[in-house]
Coordinates of C-alpha atoms in Angstrom, one line a residue:
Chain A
X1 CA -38.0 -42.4 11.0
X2 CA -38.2 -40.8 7.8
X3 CA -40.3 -41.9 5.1
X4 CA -39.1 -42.7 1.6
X5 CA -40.7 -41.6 -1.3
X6 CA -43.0 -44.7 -2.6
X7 CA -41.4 -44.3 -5.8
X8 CA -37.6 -43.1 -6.2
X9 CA -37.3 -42.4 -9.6
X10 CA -40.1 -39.5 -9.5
X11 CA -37.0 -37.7 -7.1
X12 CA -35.1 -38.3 -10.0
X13 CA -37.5 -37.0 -12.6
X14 CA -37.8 -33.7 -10.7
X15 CA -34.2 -33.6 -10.8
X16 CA -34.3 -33.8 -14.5
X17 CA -36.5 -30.7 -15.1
X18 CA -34.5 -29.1 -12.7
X19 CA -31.1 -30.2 -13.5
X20 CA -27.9 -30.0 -10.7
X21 CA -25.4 -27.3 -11.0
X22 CA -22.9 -29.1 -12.8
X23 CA -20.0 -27.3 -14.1
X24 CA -18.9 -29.2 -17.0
X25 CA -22.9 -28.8 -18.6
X26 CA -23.9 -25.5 -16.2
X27 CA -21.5 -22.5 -15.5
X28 CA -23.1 -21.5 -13.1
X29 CA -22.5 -25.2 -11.3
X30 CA -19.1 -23.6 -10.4
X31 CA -20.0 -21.6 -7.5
X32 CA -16.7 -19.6 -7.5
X33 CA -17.6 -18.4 -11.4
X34 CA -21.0 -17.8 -10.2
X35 CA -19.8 -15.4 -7.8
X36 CA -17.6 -13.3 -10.7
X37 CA -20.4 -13.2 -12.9
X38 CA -23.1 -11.8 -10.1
X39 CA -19.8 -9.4 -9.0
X40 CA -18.9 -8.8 -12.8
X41 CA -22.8 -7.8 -13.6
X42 CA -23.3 -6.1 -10.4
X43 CA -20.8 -3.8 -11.4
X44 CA -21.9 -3.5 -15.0
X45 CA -25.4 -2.6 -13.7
X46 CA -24.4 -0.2 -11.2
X47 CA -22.1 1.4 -13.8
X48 CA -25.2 1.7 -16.1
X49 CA -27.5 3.4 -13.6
X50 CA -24.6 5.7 -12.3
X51 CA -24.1 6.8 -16.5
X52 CA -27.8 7.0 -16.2
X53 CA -27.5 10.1 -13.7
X54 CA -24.7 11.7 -15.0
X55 CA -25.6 12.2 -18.8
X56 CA -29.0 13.4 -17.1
X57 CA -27.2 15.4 -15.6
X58 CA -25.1 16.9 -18.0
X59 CA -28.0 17.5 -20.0
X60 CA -28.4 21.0 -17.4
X61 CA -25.2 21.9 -19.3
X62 CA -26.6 21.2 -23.0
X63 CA -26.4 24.7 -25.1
X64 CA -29.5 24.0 -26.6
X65 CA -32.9 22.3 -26.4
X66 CA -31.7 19.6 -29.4
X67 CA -28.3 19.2 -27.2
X68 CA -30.8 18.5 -24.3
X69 CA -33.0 16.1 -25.5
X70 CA -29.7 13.9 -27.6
X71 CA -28.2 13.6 -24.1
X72 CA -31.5 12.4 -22.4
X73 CA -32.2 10.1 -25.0
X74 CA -28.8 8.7 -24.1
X75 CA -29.3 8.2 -20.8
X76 CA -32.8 6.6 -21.4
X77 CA -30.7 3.9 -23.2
X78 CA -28.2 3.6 -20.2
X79 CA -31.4 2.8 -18.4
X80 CA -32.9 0.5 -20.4
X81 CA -29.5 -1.5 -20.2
X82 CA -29.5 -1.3 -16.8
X83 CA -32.9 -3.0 -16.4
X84 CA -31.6 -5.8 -19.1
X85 CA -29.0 -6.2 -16.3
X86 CA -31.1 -6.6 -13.5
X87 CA -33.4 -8.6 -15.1
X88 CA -30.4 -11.3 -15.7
X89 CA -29.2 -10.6 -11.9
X90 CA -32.7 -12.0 -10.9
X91 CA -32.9 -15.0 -13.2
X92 CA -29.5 -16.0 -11.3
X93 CA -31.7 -15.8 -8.3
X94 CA -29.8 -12.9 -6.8
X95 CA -30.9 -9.4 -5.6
X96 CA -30.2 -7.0 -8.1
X97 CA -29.1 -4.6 -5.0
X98 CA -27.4 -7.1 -3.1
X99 CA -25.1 -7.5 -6.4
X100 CA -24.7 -3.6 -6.8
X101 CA -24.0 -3.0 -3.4
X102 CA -20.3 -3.6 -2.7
X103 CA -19.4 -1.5 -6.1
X104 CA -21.6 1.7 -5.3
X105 CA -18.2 3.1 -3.1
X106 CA -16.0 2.9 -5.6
X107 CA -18.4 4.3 -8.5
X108 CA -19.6 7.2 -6.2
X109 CA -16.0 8.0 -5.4
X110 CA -14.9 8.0 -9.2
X111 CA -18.0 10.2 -9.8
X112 CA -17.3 13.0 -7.1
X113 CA -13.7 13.0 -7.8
X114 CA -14.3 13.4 -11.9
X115 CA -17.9 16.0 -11.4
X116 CA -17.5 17.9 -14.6
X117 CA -17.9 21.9 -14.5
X118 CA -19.3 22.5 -17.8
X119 CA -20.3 20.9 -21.1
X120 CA -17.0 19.9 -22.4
X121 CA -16.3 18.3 -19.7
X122 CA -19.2 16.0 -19.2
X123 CA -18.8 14.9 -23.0
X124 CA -15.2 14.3 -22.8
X125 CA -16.0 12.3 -19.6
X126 CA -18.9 10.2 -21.3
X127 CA -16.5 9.8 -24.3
X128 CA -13.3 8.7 -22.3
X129 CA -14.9 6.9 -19.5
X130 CA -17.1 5.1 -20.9
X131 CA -14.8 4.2 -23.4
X132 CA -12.2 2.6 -20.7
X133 CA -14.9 0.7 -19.4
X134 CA -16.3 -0.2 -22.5
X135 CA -12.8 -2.0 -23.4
X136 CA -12.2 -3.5 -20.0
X137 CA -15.6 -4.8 -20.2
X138 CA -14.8 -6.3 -23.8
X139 CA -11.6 -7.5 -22.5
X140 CA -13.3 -9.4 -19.7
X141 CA -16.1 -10.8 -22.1
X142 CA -13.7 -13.3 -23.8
X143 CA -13.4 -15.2 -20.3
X144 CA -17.3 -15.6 -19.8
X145 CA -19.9 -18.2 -21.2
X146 CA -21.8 -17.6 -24.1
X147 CA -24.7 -16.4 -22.5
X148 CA -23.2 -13.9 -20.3
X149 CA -21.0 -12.5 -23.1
X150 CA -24.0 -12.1 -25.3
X151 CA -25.3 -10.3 -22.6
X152 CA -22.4 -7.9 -21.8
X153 CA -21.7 -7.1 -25.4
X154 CA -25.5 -6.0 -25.5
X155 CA -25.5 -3.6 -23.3
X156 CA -22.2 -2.0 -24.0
X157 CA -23.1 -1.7 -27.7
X158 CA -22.5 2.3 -28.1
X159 CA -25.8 4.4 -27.8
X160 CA -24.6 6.9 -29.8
X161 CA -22.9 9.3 -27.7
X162 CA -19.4 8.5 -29.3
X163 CA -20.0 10.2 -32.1
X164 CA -22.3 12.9 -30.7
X165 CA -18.9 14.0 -28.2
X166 CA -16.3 13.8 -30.8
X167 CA -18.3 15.7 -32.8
X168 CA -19.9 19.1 -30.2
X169 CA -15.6 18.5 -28.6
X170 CA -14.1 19.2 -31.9
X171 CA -16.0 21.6 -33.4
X172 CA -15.9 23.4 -30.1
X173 CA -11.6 23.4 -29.9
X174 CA -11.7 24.2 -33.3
X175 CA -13.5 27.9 -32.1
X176 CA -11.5 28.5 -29.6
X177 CA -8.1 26.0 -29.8
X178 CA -6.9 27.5 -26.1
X179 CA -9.8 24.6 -24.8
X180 CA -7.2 21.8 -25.8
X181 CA -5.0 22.5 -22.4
X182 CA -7.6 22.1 -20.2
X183 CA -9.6 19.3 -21.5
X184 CA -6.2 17.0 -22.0
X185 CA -5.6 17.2 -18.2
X186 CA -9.0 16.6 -17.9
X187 CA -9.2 13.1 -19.9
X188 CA -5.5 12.1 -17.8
X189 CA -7.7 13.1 -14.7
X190 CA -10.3 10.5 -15.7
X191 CA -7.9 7.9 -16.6
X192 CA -6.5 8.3 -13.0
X193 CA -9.5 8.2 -10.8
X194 CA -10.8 5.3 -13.3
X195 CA -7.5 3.1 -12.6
X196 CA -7.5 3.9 -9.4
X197 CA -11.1 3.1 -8.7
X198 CA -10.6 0.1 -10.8
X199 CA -7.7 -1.2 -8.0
X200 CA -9.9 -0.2 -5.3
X201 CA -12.0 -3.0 -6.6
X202 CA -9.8 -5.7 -7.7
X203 CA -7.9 -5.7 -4.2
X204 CA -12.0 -6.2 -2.2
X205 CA -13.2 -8.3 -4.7
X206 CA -11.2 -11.7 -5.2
X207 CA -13.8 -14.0 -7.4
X208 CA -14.0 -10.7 -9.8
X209 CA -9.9 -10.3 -9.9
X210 CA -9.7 -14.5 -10.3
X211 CA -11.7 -14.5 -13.3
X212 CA -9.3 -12.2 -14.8
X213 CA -6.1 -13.7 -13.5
X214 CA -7.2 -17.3 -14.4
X215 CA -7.8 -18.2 -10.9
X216 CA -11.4 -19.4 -11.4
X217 CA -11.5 -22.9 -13.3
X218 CA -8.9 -21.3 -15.4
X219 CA -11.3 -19.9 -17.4
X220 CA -8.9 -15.8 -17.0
X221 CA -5.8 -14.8 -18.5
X222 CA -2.5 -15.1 -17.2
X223 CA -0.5 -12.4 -15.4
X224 CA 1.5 -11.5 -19.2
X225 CA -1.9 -11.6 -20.7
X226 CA -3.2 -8.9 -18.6
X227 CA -0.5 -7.1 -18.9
X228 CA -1.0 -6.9 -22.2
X229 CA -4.5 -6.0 -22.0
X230 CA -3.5 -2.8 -19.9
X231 CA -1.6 -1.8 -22.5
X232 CA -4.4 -2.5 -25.3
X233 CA -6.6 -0.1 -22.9
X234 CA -4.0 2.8 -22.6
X235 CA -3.4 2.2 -26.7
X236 CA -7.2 2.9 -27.2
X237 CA -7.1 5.5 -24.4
X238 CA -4.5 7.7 -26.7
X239 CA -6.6 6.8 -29.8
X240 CA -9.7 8.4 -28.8
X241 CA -8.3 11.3 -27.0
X242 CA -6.9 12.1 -30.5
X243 CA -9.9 11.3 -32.0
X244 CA -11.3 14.6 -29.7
X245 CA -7.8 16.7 -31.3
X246 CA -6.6 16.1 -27.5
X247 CA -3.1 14.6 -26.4
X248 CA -3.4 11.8 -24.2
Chain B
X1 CA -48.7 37.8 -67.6
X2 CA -48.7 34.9 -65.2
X3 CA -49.3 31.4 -67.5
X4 CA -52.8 29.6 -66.4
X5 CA -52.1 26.1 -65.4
X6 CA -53.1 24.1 -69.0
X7 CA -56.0 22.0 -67.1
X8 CA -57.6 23.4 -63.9
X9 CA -58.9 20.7 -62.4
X10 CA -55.2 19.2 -61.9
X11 CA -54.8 20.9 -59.0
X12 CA -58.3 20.2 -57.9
X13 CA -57.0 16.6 -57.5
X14 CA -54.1 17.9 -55.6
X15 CA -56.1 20.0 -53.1
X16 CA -57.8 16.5 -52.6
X17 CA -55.0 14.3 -52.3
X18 CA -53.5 17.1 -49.5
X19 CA -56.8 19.0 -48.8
X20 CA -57.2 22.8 -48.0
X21 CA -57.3 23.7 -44.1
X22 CA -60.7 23.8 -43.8
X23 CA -61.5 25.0 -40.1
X24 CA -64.9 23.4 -40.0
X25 CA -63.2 19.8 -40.3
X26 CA -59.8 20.1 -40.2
X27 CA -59.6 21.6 -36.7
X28 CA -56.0 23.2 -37.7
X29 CA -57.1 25.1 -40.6
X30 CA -58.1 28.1 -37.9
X31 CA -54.5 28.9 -37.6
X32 CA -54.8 30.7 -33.9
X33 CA -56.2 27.4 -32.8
X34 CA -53.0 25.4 -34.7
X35 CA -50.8 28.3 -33.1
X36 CA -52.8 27.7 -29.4
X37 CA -52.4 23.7 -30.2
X38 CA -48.5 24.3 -31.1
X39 CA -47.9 26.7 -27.9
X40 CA -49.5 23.5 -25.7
X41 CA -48.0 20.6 -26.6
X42 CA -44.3 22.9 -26.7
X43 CA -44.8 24.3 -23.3
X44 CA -46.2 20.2 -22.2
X45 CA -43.2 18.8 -24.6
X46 CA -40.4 21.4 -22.6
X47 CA -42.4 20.5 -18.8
X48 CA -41.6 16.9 -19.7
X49 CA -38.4 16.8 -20.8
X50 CA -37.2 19.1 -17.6
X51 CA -39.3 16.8 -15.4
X52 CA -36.7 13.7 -17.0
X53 CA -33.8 16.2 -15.6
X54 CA -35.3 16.4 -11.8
X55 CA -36.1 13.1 -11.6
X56 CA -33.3 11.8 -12.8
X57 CA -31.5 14.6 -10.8
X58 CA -33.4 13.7 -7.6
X59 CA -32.7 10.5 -7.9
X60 CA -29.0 11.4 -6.1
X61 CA -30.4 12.0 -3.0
X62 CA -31.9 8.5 -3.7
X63 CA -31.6 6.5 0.0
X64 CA -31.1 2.8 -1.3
X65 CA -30.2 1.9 -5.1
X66 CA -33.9 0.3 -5.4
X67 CA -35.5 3.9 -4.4
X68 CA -32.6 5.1 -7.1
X69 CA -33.8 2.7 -9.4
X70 CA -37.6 3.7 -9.7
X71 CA -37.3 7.5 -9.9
X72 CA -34.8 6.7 -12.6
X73 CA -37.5 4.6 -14.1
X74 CA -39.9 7.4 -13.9
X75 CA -37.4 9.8 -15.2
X76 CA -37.4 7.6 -18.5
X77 CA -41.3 7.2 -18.6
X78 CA -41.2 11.6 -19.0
X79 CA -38.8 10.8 -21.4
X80 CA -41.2 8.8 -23.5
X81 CA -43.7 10.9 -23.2
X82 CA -41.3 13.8 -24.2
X83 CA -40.4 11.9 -27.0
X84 CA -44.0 11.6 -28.7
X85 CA -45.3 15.2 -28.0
X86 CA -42.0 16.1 -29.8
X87 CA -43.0 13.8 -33.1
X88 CA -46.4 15.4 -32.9
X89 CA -44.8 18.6 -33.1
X90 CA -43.0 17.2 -36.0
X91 CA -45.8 16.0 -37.5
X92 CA -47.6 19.3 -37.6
X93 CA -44.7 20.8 -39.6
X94 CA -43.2 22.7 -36.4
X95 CA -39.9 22.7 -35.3
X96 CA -40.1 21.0 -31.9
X97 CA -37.5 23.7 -30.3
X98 CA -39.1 26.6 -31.8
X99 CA -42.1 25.3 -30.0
X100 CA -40.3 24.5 -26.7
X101 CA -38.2 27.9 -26.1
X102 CA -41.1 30.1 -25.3
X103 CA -41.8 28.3 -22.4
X104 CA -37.9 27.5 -21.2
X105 CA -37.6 31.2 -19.3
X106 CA -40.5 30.2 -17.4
X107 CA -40.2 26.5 -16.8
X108 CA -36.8 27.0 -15.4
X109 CA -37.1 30.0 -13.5
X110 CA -39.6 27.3 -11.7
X111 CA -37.3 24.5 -11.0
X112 CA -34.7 27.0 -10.1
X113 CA -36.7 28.5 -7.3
X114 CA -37.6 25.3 -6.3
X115 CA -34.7 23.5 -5.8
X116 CA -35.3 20.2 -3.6
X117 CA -32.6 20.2 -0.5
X118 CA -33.3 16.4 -0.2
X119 CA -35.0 13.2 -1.2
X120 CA -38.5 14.2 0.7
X121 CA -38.4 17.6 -0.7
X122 CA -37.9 16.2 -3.9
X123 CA -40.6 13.4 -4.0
X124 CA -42.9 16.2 -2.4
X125 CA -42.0 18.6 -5.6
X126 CA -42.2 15.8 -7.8
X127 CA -46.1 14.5 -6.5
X128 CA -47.4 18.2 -5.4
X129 CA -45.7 20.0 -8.6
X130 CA -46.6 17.3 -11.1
X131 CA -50.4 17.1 -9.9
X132 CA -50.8 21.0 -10.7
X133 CA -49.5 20.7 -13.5
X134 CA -52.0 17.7 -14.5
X135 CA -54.8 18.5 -13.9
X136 CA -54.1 22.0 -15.3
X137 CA -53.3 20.0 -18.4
X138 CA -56.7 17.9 -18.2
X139 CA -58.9 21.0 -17.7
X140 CA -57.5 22.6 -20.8
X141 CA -58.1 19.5 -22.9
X142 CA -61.6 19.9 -22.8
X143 CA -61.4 22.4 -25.4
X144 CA -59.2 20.7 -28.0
X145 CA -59.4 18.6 -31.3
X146 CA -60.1 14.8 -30.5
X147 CA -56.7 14.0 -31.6
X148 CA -54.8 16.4 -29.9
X149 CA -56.7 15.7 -26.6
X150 CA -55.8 11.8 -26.8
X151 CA -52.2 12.6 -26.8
X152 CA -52.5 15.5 -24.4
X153 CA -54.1 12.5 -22.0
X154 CA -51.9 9.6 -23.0
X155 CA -48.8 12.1 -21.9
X156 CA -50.4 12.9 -18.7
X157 CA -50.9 9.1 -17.7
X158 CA -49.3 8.6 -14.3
X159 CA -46.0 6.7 -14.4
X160 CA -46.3 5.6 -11.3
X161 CA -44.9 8.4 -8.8
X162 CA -48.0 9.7 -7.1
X163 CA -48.2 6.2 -5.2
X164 CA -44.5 5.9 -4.4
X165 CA -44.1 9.4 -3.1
X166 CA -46.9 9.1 -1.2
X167 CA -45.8 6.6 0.3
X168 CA -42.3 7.3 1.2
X169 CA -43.9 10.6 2.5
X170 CA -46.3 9.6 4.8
X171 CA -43.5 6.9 5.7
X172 CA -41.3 9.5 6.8
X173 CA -43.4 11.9 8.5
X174 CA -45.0 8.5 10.8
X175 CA -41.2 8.3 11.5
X176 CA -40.3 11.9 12.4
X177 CA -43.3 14.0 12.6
X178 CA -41.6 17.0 13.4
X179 CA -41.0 16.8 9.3
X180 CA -44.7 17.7 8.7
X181 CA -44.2 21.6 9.0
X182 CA -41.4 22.0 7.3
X183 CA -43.1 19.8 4.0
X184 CA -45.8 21.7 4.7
X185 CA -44.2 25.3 3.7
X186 CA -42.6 23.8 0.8
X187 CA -45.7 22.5 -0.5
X188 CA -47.2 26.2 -0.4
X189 CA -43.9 27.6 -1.8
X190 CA -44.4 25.1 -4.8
X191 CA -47.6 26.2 -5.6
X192 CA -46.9 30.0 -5.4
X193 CA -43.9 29.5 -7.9
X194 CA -45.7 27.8 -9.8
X195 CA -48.8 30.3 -10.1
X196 CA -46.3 33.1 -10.5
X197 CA -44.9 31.2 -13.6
X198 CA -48.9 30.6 -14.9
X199 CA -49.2 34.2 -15.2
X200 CA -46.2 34.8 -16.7
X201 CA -46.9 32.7 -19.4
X202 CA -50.2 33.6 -19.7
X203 CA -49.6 37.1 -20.1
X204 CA -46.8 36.0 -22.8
X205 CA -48.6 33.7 -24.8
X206 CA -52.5 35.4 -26.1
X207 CA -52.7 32.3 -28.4
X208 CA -52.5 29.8 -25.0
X209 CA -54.6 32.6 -23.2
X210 CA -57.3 32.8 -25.4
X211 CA -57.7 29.5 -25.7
X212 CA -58.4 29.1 -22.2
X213 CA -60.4 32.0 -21.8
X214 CA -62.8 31.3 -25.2
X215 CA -61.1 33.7 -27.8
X216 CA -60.5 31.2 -30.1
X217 CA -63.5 30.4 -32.1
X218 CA -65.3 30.1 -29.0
X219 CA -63.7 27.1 -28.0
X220 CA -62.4 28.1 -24.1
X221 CA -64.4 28.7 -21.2
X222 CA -65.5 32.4 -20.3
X223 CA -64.3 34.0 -16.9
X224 CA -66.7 32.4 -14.8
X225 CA -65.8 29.2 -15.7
X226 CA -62.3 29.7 -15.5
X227 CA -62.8 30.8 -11.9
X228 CA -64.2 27.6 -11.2
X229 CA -61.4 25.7 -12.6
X230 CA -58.9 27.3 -10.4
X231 CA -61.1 26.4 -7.3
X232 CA -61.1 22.7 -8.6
X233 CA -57.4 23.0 -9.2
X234 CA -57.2 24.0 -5.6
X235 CA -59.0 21.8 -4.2
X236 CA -56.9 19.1 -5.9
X237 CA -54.0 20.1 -4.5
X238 CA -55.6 20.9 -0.8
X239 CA -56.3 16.7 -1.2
X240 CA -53.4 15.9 -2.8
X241 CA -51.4 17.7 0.4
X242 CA -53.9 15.8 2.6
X243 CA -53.1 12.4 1.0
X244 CA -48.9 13.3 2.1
X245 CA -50.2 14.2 5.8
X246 CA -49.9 17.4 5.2
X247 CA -51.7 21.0 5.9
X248 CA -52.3 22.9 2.3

């Protein structure tokens, strides 16, 4: 036989300070939203420590010693948005890896397929890319509690490199205009592997793709609304390849 | 005739209010000390901002996104460090790139030479390459200003990538011990690149130089005791090697 506690409402206190998942009071109560937040931050964090790399990486290709040290001060803020990540990732009581893991395929494919061959390149691919994600990320946002809103938004606030892109593209297509050709294909190039990619995901993923279709608790969009949103992402798309003097 | 300011002690009370380098207690009023002090913390300010790029860089051939994870973490602690050698710079009214590009040839002819192949070689250069370069660092502060010699050790503060690559070394080697010879000949490649860079910039820079060797105001060590600081440094790295499992 089992024995019963010799006072039943001290079961219940401990419940108190440790309240049940209930999803009317607790998000996370809902295990199916649970799941697209871990997938939708694991994906975020990945994203960040993948952005990390790269603009360290395109700091090899910085003219200049200032051009050098902008970038890695960039990617130090990547970082440090990453770790905000993880740090969320294990108050959920998940591995930060664990939540990472199923999105590294698709990232590391996006990166190989988009590696840029000089400068130019990596600053229209930090501008551009991140600037799709950025948006999607946005997007997304509106469907999430409060608390994991305030955290997305955090991290994608801009770290500068916006303007730091816009400004070393411009001034470098103004010297020599022939550089527009190239680095338009270049930005359609990017939009492709990133849609792509972005598919890759949706169709392995289904608690991510609910919470954007409306599947989970109904918190997502319907299927008009997201079209719409594509086409607010491709609007913004043009708008910042023109803000680089580029055609979309 | 040149006009005599109307009360001389005026700029008495300015002299005082931004005193006069005086070299007997402001240590950079003996200006080939400030230009030996400059050349130090620009070559240390350039070594730490390149060691952001290999980490970070290294951290490709990351095997798991944890291992990923804490070389990027290290790559943003050089960062840091980076970051306050350069407002020192700026604090002692010199441009920090002016003070970095002297030692840029040499630097990266380095980590050219010494391009990792893979994650071992890399946490090998990282440990082995990073440990010269200390306690070369640490020897030298022994002859500056109080001030300059705190942020000359504060800089030079491990970040935590001695103990990891260790690790992970030895790990690997237990593993595969066939791994030990190869490791081995990179280690000794590391340090002869990196000797062979020494002397470049020693013979480049007579400021750096003579403050090594004594020349200025008597504040370096003469040729005796400079030979016995490159027998400590040796040893170091002869235990260092050892720690990895490895033949110096």
């Amino acid at each position: 036989m089992t024995t019963q506690p010799p006072d039943a409402s001290s079961s219940r206190v401990e419940a108190l300070t440790e309240p049940p998942a209930d999803p009317a009071t607790d998000p996370m109560g809902d295990s199916d939203y649970r799941l697209a937040v871990v997938d939708l931050l694991g994906a975020l964090a990945y994203g960040e420590l993948t952005a990390f790399e790269r603009l360290a990486d395109d700091a090899s290709f910085a003219p200049s010693i200032a051009d050098k040290a902008a970038l890695a001060a960039m990617a130090v803020a990547e970082y440090n948005h990453f770790s905000l990540i993880r740090s969320r990732l294990e108050e959920l009581g998940t591995g930060p890896e664990e939540a990472m893991e199923p999105f590294m395929p698709a990232l590391e494919a996006f990166h190989e397929r988009t590696a840029p061959r000089d400068w130019l390149e990596g600053l229209v691919k930090a501008y551009v890319g991140d600037g799709i994600a950025t948006d999607f990320y946005r997007e997304i946002s509106a469907y999430l509690d409060d608390s994991t809103r305030d955290l997305v938004l955090r991290v994608l606030e801009d770290t500068g490199h916006s303007a730091f892109a816009v400004d070393r593209v411009r001034a470098a297509i103004e010297a020599d205009p022939r550089l527009a050709g190239r680095l338009a294909l270049w930005g359609r190039r990017l939009v492709g592997e990133a849609l792509s990619q972005a598919q890759r995901v949706a169709a392995e993923r289904d608690a991510l793709a609910a919470l954007l279709v409306g599947g989970v608790a109904h918190r997502g969009a319907d299927l008009a609304e997201v079209g719409r949103m594509f086409a607010r992402l491709t609007e913004n798309h043009t708008r910042r390849m023109a803000s680089l003097g580029l055609s979309a």
